[in-house]
């Protein structure tokens, strides 16, 4: 097996790409806009010496020049103070949510356009004020200082809205909804890649070439347009199979792709160019990587479940995962011809398996805090998801579920858990896993015995005659 390596050295442009795209672009653009506004205001003031005398006298009586210049110093100091207090309040708020959603909150705070615009406005307003202070003259009409007062008043009004937005962004439900929206955007952004790639290899080759990397970081994107240009140069008969997915963490020597078929020259061309199609960076972006959004939702649910906090936070995250799975299962991939046709590239779309694995993890971790509500919600979500999956994803999900079911026996025999197990039993019956459905049914008496209940009625059978959400056809026992 040939081992073809490529050294990827991060250029200054690559190092600055993340902070610029994540936060700096909008604030810097607004600051530059305020610099331009200061230049225009200075020119207007410079030309004000030629204005009619009565106009200058009217402005001087209405807005005394000494007061305007004195206000500039107050405004500049106040804007800096407001910015400092806003950042301090943000850090304090994050510290109060540090056990569950703090990393996600901070990540979202940086990426929200409203937050970027606010900080850009305040920083630009302060820059404008300092520039006007530096060039102001007693003989000018004071248009620049007057405009600074108006802009500062606007900053104070924005502070009210920003205070509410900051509080709202700390709410777990808002965090979950924001992640859910970004996951949908990321999934839609992946459609060109998913539609044009093969789900499984089609070229058989016992000795494929492996392309490895000397870079380290996350695979943040795989660019379908670059793949198309590369495969056009390579020619027919070659298949590129990715061993990694968007969101995977790479280290030195990790394999990125396997190249099958074709001539040695075609393989060399593919090996030299394929890493240019893979963007590696040190930070993931939930707006590009749906797996990262799933990880964030899973981490929120995991933290809220393992630390014995309010189960509503975990259940909101579980509900978002179930919603994403249902939406993506109901939305087929676009026709490859919409994006230029199928490419001889293999990429594994495992997003549904990722959701199932996350829900299974939540079932397991619920044993540490005995949150039967969260365990029941996760099991009910799995019951809803299983019938929607493709056959391969479904079999992987069932194998994962088998290993997690014993965790449910550590909880109390609650109504919520019994109803969830009834749903799960119905779902397993509907997809043909009747043996596993029998195991789920047998958990009812085990929960009764473990809880020391006097009533030996099956906690699962008592819900069989109710209107259960999810698959209807199942066998009564």
Tab-separated table of C-alpha atoms in Angstrom:
chain	number	residue	atom	x	y	z
A	1	UNK	CA	0.000	0.000	0.000
A	2	UNK	CA	1.415	3.346	-0.987
A	3	UNK	CA	1.440	6.091	1.588
A	4	UNK	CA	1.176	9.553	0.051
A	5	UNK	CA	1.626	12.426	2.531
A	6	UNK	CA	1.116	16.113	2.203
A	7	UNK	CA	2.366	18.798	4.560
A	8	UNK	CA	-0.244	21.462	5.209
A	9	UNK	CA	1.273	24.571	6.794
A	10	UNK	CA	-1.144	27.170	8.091
A	11	UNK	CA	-0.448	30.463	6.390
A	12	UNK	CA	-1.206	33.813	8.074
A	13	UNK	CA	-4.293	34.016	5.876
A	14	UNK	CA	-5.545	30.672	7.234
A	15	UNK	CA	-4.779	31.661	10.823
A	16	UNK	CA	-6.815	34.842	10.508
A	17	UNK	CA	-9.708	33.297	8.550
A	18	UNK	CA	-11.515	31.904	11.586
A	19	UNK	CA	-11.513	35.015	13.825
A	20	UNK	CA	-12.515	37.194	10.887
A	21	UNK	CA	-15.394	34.987	9.770
A	22	UNK	CA	-16.456	34.170	13.328
A	23	UNK	CA	-16.607	37.656	14.800
A	24	UNK	CA	-14.260	40.375	13.516
A	25	UNK	CA	-15.578	41.055	10.006
A	26	UNK	CA	-18.773	42.912	10.906
A	27	UNK	CA	-17.312	45.025	13.777
A	28	UNK	CA	-14.249	46.002	11.731
A	29	UNK	CA	-16.409	46.943	8.750
A	30	UNK	CA	-18.586	49.128	10.974
A	31	UNK	CA	-15.551	50.800	12.568
A	32	UNK	CA	-14.207	51.629	9.113
A	33	UNK	CA	-17.610	53.051	8.250
A	34	UNK	CA	-17.481	55.324	11.289
A	35	UNK	CA	-13.962	56.418	10.300
A	36	UNK	CA	-15.347	57.436	6.927
A	37	UNK	CA	-18.210	59.239	8.633
A	38	UNK	CA	-15.714	61.132	10.811
A	39	UNK	CA	-13.833	62.211	7.676
A	40	UNK	CA	-17.052	63.470	6.085
A	41	UNK	CA	-18.115	65.326	9.263
A	42	UNK	CA	-14.657	66.934	9.505
A	43	UNK	CA	-14.874	68.165	5.915
A	44	UNK	CA	-18.342	69.590	6.523
A	45	UNK	CA	-17.065	71.423	9.611
A	46	UNK	CA	-14.030	72.641	7.679
A	47	UNK	CA	-16.278	74.141	5.010
A	48	UNK	CA	-18.614	75.654	7.628
A	49	UNK	CA	-16.417	78.779	7.777
A	50	UNK	CA	-17.960	79.762	4.447
A	51	UNK	CA	-21.556	79.393	5.653
A	52	UNK	CA	-23.770	82.482	6.102
A	53	UNK	CA	-23.179	84.307	9.389
A	54	UNK	CA	-26.785	83.995	10.582
A	55	UNK	CA	-26.665	80.205	10.176
A	56	UNK	CA	-23.477	79.961	12.231
A	57	UNK	CA	-24.938	82.250	14.928
A	58	UNK	CA	-28.121	80.158	15.123
A	59	UNK	CA	-26.123	76.957	15.579
A	60	UNK	CA	-23.892	78.592	18.202
A	61	UNK	CA	-26.897	79.728	20.246
A	62	UNK	CA	-28.664	76.372	19.962
A	63	UNK	CA	-25.572	74.215	20.543
A	64	UNK	CA	-22.815	76.136	22.357
A	65	UNK	CA	-19.490	75.088	20.943
A	66	UNK	CA	-17.813	74.764	24.333
A	67	UNK	CA	-20.525	72.388	25.527
A	68	UNK	CA	-20.158	70.221	22.432
A	69	UNK	CA	-16.409	69.897	22.855
A	70	UNK	CA	-16.806	69.105	26.546
A	71	UNK	CA	-19.380	66.432	25.741
A	72	UNK	CA	-16.962	64.693	23.394
A	73	UNK	CA	-14.715	63.697	26.289
A	74	UNK	CA	-17.668	62.465	28.318
A	75	UNK	CA	-19.009	60.435	25.396
A	76	UNK	CA	-15.676	58.813	24.593
A	77	UNK	CA	-15.150	57.729	28.207
A	78	UNK	CA	-18.749	56.558	28.560
A	79	UNK	CA	-18.666	54.388	25.446
A	80	UNK	CA	-15.542	52.627	26.616
A	81	UNK	CA	-17.161	52.075	30.031
A	82	UNK	CA	-20.341	50.676	28.453
A	83	UNK	CA	-18.341	48.240	26.350
A	84	UNK	CA	-16.352	47.068	29.373
A	85	UNK	CA	-19.472	46.582	31.490
A	86	UNK	CA	-21.203	44.684	28.691
A	87	UNK	CA	-18.297	42.254	28.384
A	88	UNK	CA	-18.142	41.850	32.164
A	89	UNK	CA	-21.862	41.104	32.347
A	90	UNK	CA	-21.462	38.532	29.583
A	91	UNK	CA	-18.679	36.742	31.451
A	92	UNK	CA	-20.694	36.740	34.685
A	93	UNK	CA	-23.736	35.325	32.905
A	94	UNK	CA	-21.638	32.625	31.284
A	95	UNK	CA	-20.138	31.664	34.647
A	96	UNK	CA	-23.649	31.068	36.017
A	97	UNK	CA	-24.402	28.659	33.159
A	98	UNK	CA	-20.960	27.088	33.078
A	99	UNK	CA	-22.142	23.609	34.018
A	100	UNK	CA	-24.465	23.118	31.060
A	101	UNK	CA	-24.462	25.505	28.143
A	102	UNK	CA	-21.645	28.022	28.730
A	103	UNK	CA	-19.300	26.914	25.893
A	104	UNK	CA	-22.214	26.830	23.479
A	105	UNK	CA	-23.459	30.232	24.651
A	106	UNK	CA	-20.070	31.815	24.102
A	107	UNK	CA	-19.738	30.224	20.672
A	108	UNK	CA	-23.184	31.464	19.655
A	109	UNK	CA	-22.578	34.899	21.152
A	110	UNK	CA	-19.563	35.420	18.918
A	111	UNK	CA	-21.380	34.308	15.775
A	112	UNK	CA	-24.645	36.221	16.190
A	113	UNK	CA	-24.836	39.119	13.745
A	114	UNK	CA	-26.803	41.269	16.202
A	115	UNK	CA	-24.025	41.001	18.782
A	116	UNK	CA	-21.358	41.730	16.203
A	117	UNK	CA	-23.280	44.764	14.978
A	118	UNK	CA	-23.711	46.081	18.522
A	119	UNK	CA	-20.037	45.872	19.395
A	120	UNK	CA	-19.153	47.264	15.981
A	121	UNK	CA	-21.481	50.216	16.536
A	122	UNK	CA	-20.137	51.023	20.013
A	123	UNK	CA	-16.500	50.640	18.951
A	124	UNK	CA	-17.120	52.674	15.795
A	125	UNK	CA	-18.921	55.384	17.738
A	126	UNK	CA	-16.003	55.645	20.174
A	127	UNK	CA	-13.519	55.778	17.292
A	128	UNK	CA	-15.570	58.490	15.616
A	129	UNK	CA	-15.644	60.523	18.830
A	130	UNK	CA	-11.880	60.333	19.360
A	131	UNK	CA	-11.200	61.340	15.760
A	132	UNK	CA	-13.543	64.330	15.980
A	133	UNK	CA	-11.955	65.367	19.295
A	134	UNK	CA	-8.523	65.312	17.670
A	135	UNK	CA	-9.415	67.689	14.818
A	136	UNK	CA	-12.175	69.910	16.287
A	137	UNK	CA	-11.607	73.674	16.010
A	138	UNK	CA	-13.379	76.527	17.871
A	139	UNK	CA	-14.043	78.264	14.545
A	140	UNK	CA	-16.032	75.353	13.121
A	141	UNK	CA	-19.806	74.964	13.326
A	142	UNK	CA	-19.615	71.789	15.435
A	143	UNK	CA	-21.378	69.372	13.069
A	144	UNK	CA	-18.968	66.584	13.990
A	145	UNK	CA	-19.437	66.933	17.777
A	146	UNK	CA	-23.209	67.264	17.370
A	147	UNK	CA	-23.325	64.069	15.316
A	148	UNK	CA	-21.249	62.326	18.016
A	149	UNK	CA	-23.932	63.172	20.580
A	150	UNK	CA	-26.643	61.726	18.336
A	151	UNK	CA	-24.632	58.537	17.772
A	152	UNK	CA	-23.971	58.181	21.511
A	153	UNK	CA	-27.689	58.511	22.223
A	154	UNK	CA	-28.286	55.733	19.697
A	155	UNK	CA	-25.740	53.564	21.510
A	156	UNK	CA	-27.624	54.031	24.800
A	157	UNK	CA	-30.885	52.998	23.141
A	158	UNK	CA	-29.194	49.949	21.640
A	159	UNK	CA	-27.880	49.074	25.090
A	160	UNK	CA	-31.455	48.383	26.223
A	161	UNK	CA	-32.053	45.955	23.364
A	162	UNK	CA	-28.640	44.399	23.819
A	163	UNK	CA	-29.280	43.785	27.515
A	164	UNK	CA	-32.447	41.870	26.668
A	165	UNK	CA	-30.739	39.919	23.890
A	166	UNK	CA	-27.922	38.913	26.221
A	167	UNK	CA	-30.365	37.626	28.833
A	168	UNK	CA	-32.412	35.836	26.203
A	169	UNK	CA	-29.324	34.196	24.730
A	170	UNK	CA	-28.525	32.641	28.118
A	171	UNK	CA	-31.826	30.771	28.258
A	172	UNK	CA	-31.294	27.072	27.544
A	173	UNK	CA	-34.354	26.935	25.293
A	174	UNK	CA	-32.993	29.796	23.194
A	175	UNK	CA	-29.599	28.115	22.985
A	176	UNK	CA	-31.186	24.842	21.893
A	177	UNK	CA	-33.365	26.516	19.277
A	178	UNK	CA	-30.396	28.430	17.887
A	179	UNK	CA	-28.355	25.228	17.568
A	180	UNK	CA	-31.310	23.512	15.931
A	181	UNK	CA	-31.620	26.280	13.343
A	182	UNK	CA	-27.896	26.231	12.608
A	183	UNK	CA	-27.986	22.449	12.208
A	184	UNK	CA	-30.678	22.796	9.558
A	185	UNK	CA	-28.622	25.391	7.718
A	186	UNK	CA	-25.517	23.202	7.900
A	187	UNK	CA	-27.402	20.195	6.553
A	188	UNK	CA	-28.727	22.206	3.612
A	189	UNK	CA	-25.211	23.485	2.943
A	190	UNK	CA	-23.973	19.881	2.700
A	191	UNK	CA	-26.519	18.864	0.063
A	192	UNK	CA	-24.216	19.489	-2.940
A	193	UNK	CA	-21.589	17.194	-1.426
A	194	UNK	CA	-24.018	14.512	-0.247
A	195	UNK	CA	-26.003	14.467	-3.482
A	196	UNK	CA	-22.950	14.111	-5.722
A	197	UNK	CA	-21.042	11.513	-3.658
A	198	UNK	CA	-21.546	7.754	-3.632
A	199	UNK	CA	-22.725	6.212	-0.357
A	200	UNK	CA	-20.592	3.057	-0.819
A	201	UNK	CA	-17.494	2.225	-2.926
A	202	UNK	CA	-18.089	0.915	-6.423
A	203	UNK	CA	-14.492	0.330	-7.561
A	204	UNK	CA	-12.840	-2.807	-6.192
A	205	UNK	CA	-9.128	-2.537	-5.468
A	206	UNK	CA	-7.197	-4.733	-3.052
A	207	UNK	CA	-4.316	-2.238	-2.825
A	208	UNK	CA	-5.715	1.283	-2.606
A	209	UNK	CA	-3.434	4.265	-2.037
A	210	UNK	CA	-3.941	6.075	1.254
A	211	UNK	CA	-3.469	9.833	1.408
A	212	UNK	CA	-2.488	10.986	4.874
A	213	UNK	CA	-2.066	14.413	6.358
A	214	UNK	CA	0.502	16.113	8.529
A	215	UNK	CA	-2.009	18.782	9.528
A	216	UNK	CA	-3.956	18.661	12.767
A	217	UNK	CA	-7.390	20.007	13.478
A	218	UNK	CA	-11.020	19.464	12.591
A	219	UNK	CA	-12.344	18.756	9.130
A	220	UNK	CA	-14.580	21.799	8.868
A	221	UNK	CA	-15.610	21.388	5.216
A	222	UNK	CA	-15.152	19.325	2.058
A	223	UNK	CA	-15.671	21.484	-1.023
A	224	UNK	CA	-17.667	19.714	-3.731
A	225	UNK	CA	-16.694	22.230	-6.435
A	226	UNK	CA	-12.993	21.534	-5.860
A	227	UNK	CA	-13.648	17.803	-5.974
A	228	UNK	CA	-15.375	18.223	-9.318
A	229	UNK	CA	-12.408	20.139	-10.761
A	230	UNK	CA	-9.963	17.557	-9.376
A	231	UNK	CA	-11.817	14.532	-10.762
A	232	UNK	CA	-12.059	16.253	-14.153
A	233	UNK	CA	-8.241	16.423	-14.205
A	234	UNK	CA	-7.840	12.865	-12.960
A	235	UNK	CA	-10.074	11.239	-15.550
A	236	UNK	CA	-12.255	8.129	-15.535
A	237	UNK	CA	-11.621	4.922	-13.642
A	238	UNK	CA	-10.492	6.465	-10.335
A	239	UNK	CA	-12.553	6.508	-7.154
A	240	UNK	CA	-11.758	8.683	-4.125
A	241	UNK	CA	-13.201	7.318	-0.876
A	242	UNK	CA	-13.102	9.586	2.156
A	243	UNK	CA	-12.121	7.933	5.423
A	244	UNK	CA	-13.120	11.020	7.377
A	245	UNK	CA	-16.279	13.036	7.706
A	246	UNK	CA	-16.886	16.706	8.286
A	247	UNK	CA	-16.338	17.264	11.998
A	248	UNK	CA	-13.668	14.583	12.505
A	249	UNK	CA	-10.506	15.484	14.395
A	250	UNK	CA	-7.284	14.763	12.485
A	251	UNK	CA	-3.780	14.300	13.810
A	252	UNK	CA	-0.442	13.644	12.178
A	253	UNK	CA	-0.481	10.582	9.920
A	254	UNK	CA	-4.246	10.091	9.857
A	255	UNK	CA	-5.647	8.763	6.622
A	256	UNK	CA	-7.942	11.140	4.802
A	257	UNK	CA	-8.878	9.296	1.601
A	258	UNK	CA	-8.276	6.022	-0.185
A	259	UNK	CA	-7.753	6.123	-3.930
A	260	UNK	CA	-8.873	3.112	-5.919
A	261	UNK	CA	-8.591	2.197	-9.579
A	262	UNK	CA	-6.966	4.074	-12.436
A	263	UNK	CA	-3.346	4.279	-13.472
A	264	UNK	CA	-0.433	5.236	-11.176
A	265	UNK	CA	-0.316	8.666	-12.805
A	266	UNK	CA	-4.018	9.249	-12.216
A	267	UNK	CA	-3.589	8.270	-8.573
A	268	UNK	CA	-0.713	10.681	-8.140
A	269	UNK	CA	-2.780	13.525	-9.577
A	270	UNK	CA	-5.653	12.679	-7.236
A	271	UNK	CA	-3.318	12.374	-4.227
A	272	UNK	CA	-1.688	15.745	-4.903
A	273	UNK	CA	-4.971	17.592	-5.164
A	274	UNK	CA	-7.444	15.894	-2.835
A	275	UNK	CA	-6.231	17.581	0.353
A	276	UNK	CA	-6.901	20.961	-1.241
A	277	UNK	CA	-10.575	19.964	-1.211
A	278	UNK	CA	-10.521	19.399	2.564
A	279	UNK	CA	-10.542	22.441	4.860
A	280	UNK	CA	-8.908	21.758	8.226
A	281	UNK	CA	-9.084	24.232	11.076
A	282	UNK	CA	-8.804	24.305	14.847
A	283	UNK	CA	-12.448	25.193	15.533
A	284	UNK	CA	-15.690	23.692	14.253
A	285	UNK	CA	-18.677	25.677	13.047
A	286	UNK	CA	-22.220	24.438	13.654
A	287	UNK	CA	-23.353	26.449	10.630
A	288	UNK	CA	-21.272	24.191	8.369
A	289	UNK	CA	-21.006	20.968	10.346
A	290	UNK	CA	-24.340	19.413	11.433
A	291	UNK	CA	-22.459	16.834	13.498
A	292	UNK	CA	-21.104	19.664	15.627
A	293	UNK	CA	-24.636	20.906	16.262
A	294	UNK	CA	-25.623	17.371	17.286
A	295	UNK	CA	-22.610	17.203	19.601
A	296	UNK	CA	-23.591	20.523	21.175
A	297	UNK	CA	-27.154	19.356	21.797
A	298	UNK	CA	-25.852	16.085	23.177
A	299	UNK	CA	-23.389	17.855	25.474
A	300	UNK	CA	-26.136	20.106	26.807
A	301	UNK	CA	-28.372	17.118	27.529
A	302	UNK	CA	-25.462	15.131	28.962
A	303	UNK	CA	-24.390	17.922	31.310
A	304	UNK	CA	-27.942	18.625	32.475
A	305	UNK	CA	-28.577	14.919	33.037
A	306	UNK	CA	-25.335	13.935	34.718
A	307	UNK	CA	-25.269	16.881	37.137
A	308	UNK	CA	-28.808	16.437	38.453
A	309	UNK	CA	-30.057	19.744	37.160
A	310	UNK	CA	-33.466	20.708	35.851
A	311	UNK	CA	-34.495	17.915	33.429
A	312	UNK	CA	-36.282	20.450	31.220
A	313	UNK	CA	-32.932	21.485	29.734
A	314	UNK	CA	-32.044	17.931	28.756
A	315	UNK	CA	-35.522	17.218	27.432
A	316	UNK	CA	-35.412	20.333	25.247
A	317	UNK	CA	-32.132	19.152	23.730
A	318	UNK	CA	-33.525	15.647	23.187
A	319	UNK	CA	-36.602	17.123	21.531
A	320	UNK	CA	-34.404	19.127	19.175
A	321	UNK	CA	-32.480	15.985	18.204
A	322	UNK	CA	-35.704	14.135	17.469
A	323	UNK	CA	-36.992	17.051	15.410
A	324	UNK	CA	-33.805	17.207	13.346
A	325	UNK	CA	-33.883	13.477	12.693
A	326	UNK	CA	-37.501	13.609	11.563
A	327	UNK	CA	-36.954	16.562	9.258
A	328	UNK	CA	-33.866	15.078	7.630
A	329	UNK	CA	-35.462	11.658	7.226
A	330	UNK	CA	-38.475	13.253	5.504
A	331	UNK	CA	-36.272	15.305	3.168
A	332	UNK	CA	-34.592	13.176	0.491
A	333	UNK	CA	-31.271	14.239	-0.951
A	334	UNK	CA	-31.513	16.386	-4.077
A	335	UNK	CA	-30.976	14.958	-7.544
A	336	UNK	CA	-27.226	14.939	-8.330
A	337	UNK	CA	-27.993	16.477	-11.712
A	338	UNK	CA	-29.044	19.678	-9.977
A	339	UNK	CA	-25.409	20.182	-9.001
A	340	UNK	CA	-23.672	18.775	-12.070
A	341	UNK	CA	-24.019	15.009	-11.745
A	342	UNK	CA	-22.558	12.234	-9.641
A	343	UNK	CA	-18.834	12.225	-8.816
A	344	UNK	CA	-16.624	9.137	-8.344
A	345	UNK	CA	-16.256	10.115	-4.682
A	346	UNK	CA	-17.402	8.107	-1.663
A	347	UNK	CA	-18.636	9.926	1.438
A	348	UNK	CA	-20.513	8.330	4.330
A	349	UNK	CA	-23.567	10.281	5.434
A	350	UNK	CA	-23.841	9.121	9.053
A	351	UNK	CA	-25.788	12.015	10.527
A	352	UNK	CA	-28.752	9.845	11.563
A	353	UNK	CA	-26.454	7.336	13.241
A	354	UNK	CA	-24.875	10.281	15.055
A	355	UNK	CA	-28.261	11.347	16.445
A	356	UNK	CA	-29.092	7.801	17.569
A	357	UNK	CA	-25.698	7.415	19.261
A	358	UNK	CA	-26.236	10.708	21.085
A	359	UNK	CA	-29.658	9.635	22.355
A	360	UNK	CA	-28.265	6.289	23.487
A	361	UNK	CA	-25.531	8.116	25.413
A	362	UNK	CA	-28.205	10.200	27.146
A	363	UNK	CA	-30.079	7.036	28.170
A	364	UNK	CA	-26.884	5.667	29.701
A	365	UNK	CA	-25.823	8.856	31.486
A	366	UNK	CA	-29.296	9.292	32.994
A	367	UNK	CA	-28.421	6.489	35.393
A	368	UNK	CA	-26.000	8.763	37.269
A	369	UNK	CA	-28.674	11.300	38.202
A	370	UNK	CA	-31.717	8.982	38.166
A	371	UNK	CA	-33.563	11.362	35.871
A	372	UNK	CA	-36.240	8.982	34.665
A	373	UNK	CA	-37.912	11.861	32.785
A	374	UNK	CA	-34.880	12.336	30.552
A	375	UNK	CA	-34.403	8.606	30.053
A	376	UNK	CA	-38.060	8.261	29.067
A	377	UNK	CA	-37.839	11.168	26.629
A	378	UNK	CA	-34.725	9.724	24.993
A	379	UNK	CA	-36.287	6.242	24.663
A	380	UNK	CA	-39.500	7.681	23.233
A	381	UNK	CA	-37.442	9.695	20.746
A	382	UNK	CA	-35.591	6.555	19.667
A	383	UNK	CA	-38.950	4.843	19.196
A	384	UNK	CA	-40.009	7.651	16.858
A	385	UNK	CA	-36.720	7.693	14.962
A	386	UNK	CA	-36.117	3.986	14.305
A	387	UNK	CA	-38.851	3.458	11.652
A	388	UNK	CA	-37.628	6.501	9.704
A	389	UNK	CA	-34.040	5.321	9.242
A	390	UNK	CA	-32.508	3.635	6.248
A	391	UNK	CA	-31.945	-0.095	6.674
A	392	UNK	CA	-28.209	0.119	7.380
A	393	UNK	CA	-28.584	3.016	9.820
A	394	UNK	CA	-31.469	1.189	11.504
A	395	UNK	CA	-29.460	-1.955	12.142
A	396	UNK	CA	-26.605	0.064	13.642
A	397	UNK	CA	-29.101	1.934	15.816
A	398	UNK	CA	-30.697	-1.292	17.068
A	399	UNK	CA	-27.300	-2.720	18.038
A	400	UNK	CA	-26.553	0.447	19.997
A	401	UNK	CA	-29.944	0.318	21.670
A	402	UNK	CA	-29.416	-3.260	22.851
A	403	UNK	CA	-26.371	-2.166	24.851
A	404	UNK	CA	-28.229	0.796	26.398
A	405	UNK	CA	-31.526	-0.814	27.443
A	406	UNK	CA	-30.227	-2.222	30.775
A	407	UNK	CA	-29.658	1.379	31.885
A	408	UNK	CA	-33.430	1.912	31.952
A	409	UNK	CA	-33.757	-0.696	34.718
A	410	UNK	CA	-31.903	1.573	37.140
A	411	UNK	CA	-34.792	4.053	37.197
A	412	UNK	CA	-38.055	4.095	39.101
A	413	UNK	CA	-41.105	2.531	37.512
A	414	UNK	CA	-42.635	5.846	36.481
A	415	UNK	CA	-45.532	6.419	34.144
A	416	UNK	CA	-43.301	8.334	31.730
A	417	UNK	CA	-40.761	5.521	31.516
A	418	UNK	CA	-43.468	2.885	31.084
A	419	UNK	CA	-45.072	4.832	28.276
A	420	UNK	CA	-41.703	5.297	26.567
A	421	UNK	CA	-40.950	1.573	26.762
A	422	UNK	CA	-44.386	0.816	25.307
A	423	UNK	CA	-43.624	3.117	22.388
A	424	UNK	CA	-40.248	1.488	21.930
A	425	UNK	CA	-41.800	-1.973	21.960
A	426	UNK	CA	-44.331	-0.925	19.312
A	427	UNK	CA	-41.588	0.603	17.177
A	428	UNK	CA	-39.414	-2.520	17.355
A	429	UNK	CA	-42.389	-4.663	16.388
A	430	UNK	CA	-43.085	-2.422	13.415
A	431	UNK	CA	-39.540	-2.701	12.022
A	432	UNK	CA	-39.355	-6.470	12.466
A	433	UNK	CA	-37.207	-6.779	15.591
A	434	UNK	CA	-39.710	-8.827	17.555
A	435	UNK	CA	-37.127	-10.568	19.722
A	436	UNK	CA	-35.850	-7.249	21.012
A	437	UNK	CA	-39.453	-6.115	21.461
A	438	UNK	CA	-39.979	-9.151	23.725
A	439	UNK	CA	-36.967	-8.054	25.783
A	440	UNK	CA	-38.457	-4.581	26.166
A	441	UNK	CA	-41.758	-6.088	27.291
A	442	UNK	CA	-39.933	-8.190	29.878
A	443	UNK	CA	-38.541	-5.009	31.407
A	444	UNK	CA	-41.989	-4.185	32.824
A	445	UNK	CA	-42.042	-6.918	35.496
A	446	UNK	CA	-38.364	-6.239	36.248
A	447	UNK	CA	-39.125	-2.592	36.980
A	448	UNK	CA	-42.025	-3.662	39.226
A	449	UNK	CA	-39.900	-6.104	41.186
A	450	UNK	CA	-36.967	-3.725	41.489
A	451	UNK	CA	-39.203	-0.921	42.726
A	452	UNK	CA	-40.891	-3.150	45.295
A	453	UNK	CA	-44.363	-2.364	43.956
A	454	UNK	CA	-47.318	-4.382	45.164
A	455	UNK	CA	-49.236	-4.093	41.909
A	456	UNK	CA	-47.727	-6.640	39.524
A	457	UNK	CA	-49.625	-5.430	36.462
A	458	UNK	CA	-47.249	-5.109	33.511
A	459	UNK	CA	-46.223	-1.473	33.302
A	460	UNK	CA	-45.843	-1.760	29.547
A	461	UNK	CA	-48.981	-3.732	28.715
A	462	UNK	CA	-51.166	-1.185	30.502
A	463	UNK	CA	-50.226	1.334	27.790
A	464	UNK	CA	-50.748	-1.018	24.832
A	465	UNK	CA	-54.360	0.073	24.387
A	466	UNK	CA	-53.577	3.778	24.426
A	467	UNK	CA	-53.073	6.012	21.421
A	468	UNK	CA	-49.289	6.003	21.179
A	469	UNK	CA	-47.421	8.462	19.048
A	470	UNK	CA	-45.371	6.740	16.377
A	471	UNK	CA	-45.784	3.442	14.500
A	472	UNK	CA	-49.232	1.893	15.024
A	473	UNK	CA	-48.967	-1.739	13.810
A	474	UNK	CA	-47.658	-3.998	16.578
A	475	UNK	CA	-48.573	-7.325	18.115
A	476	UNK	CA	-50.345	-7.628	21.448
A	477	UNK	CA	-48.944	-10.237	23.813
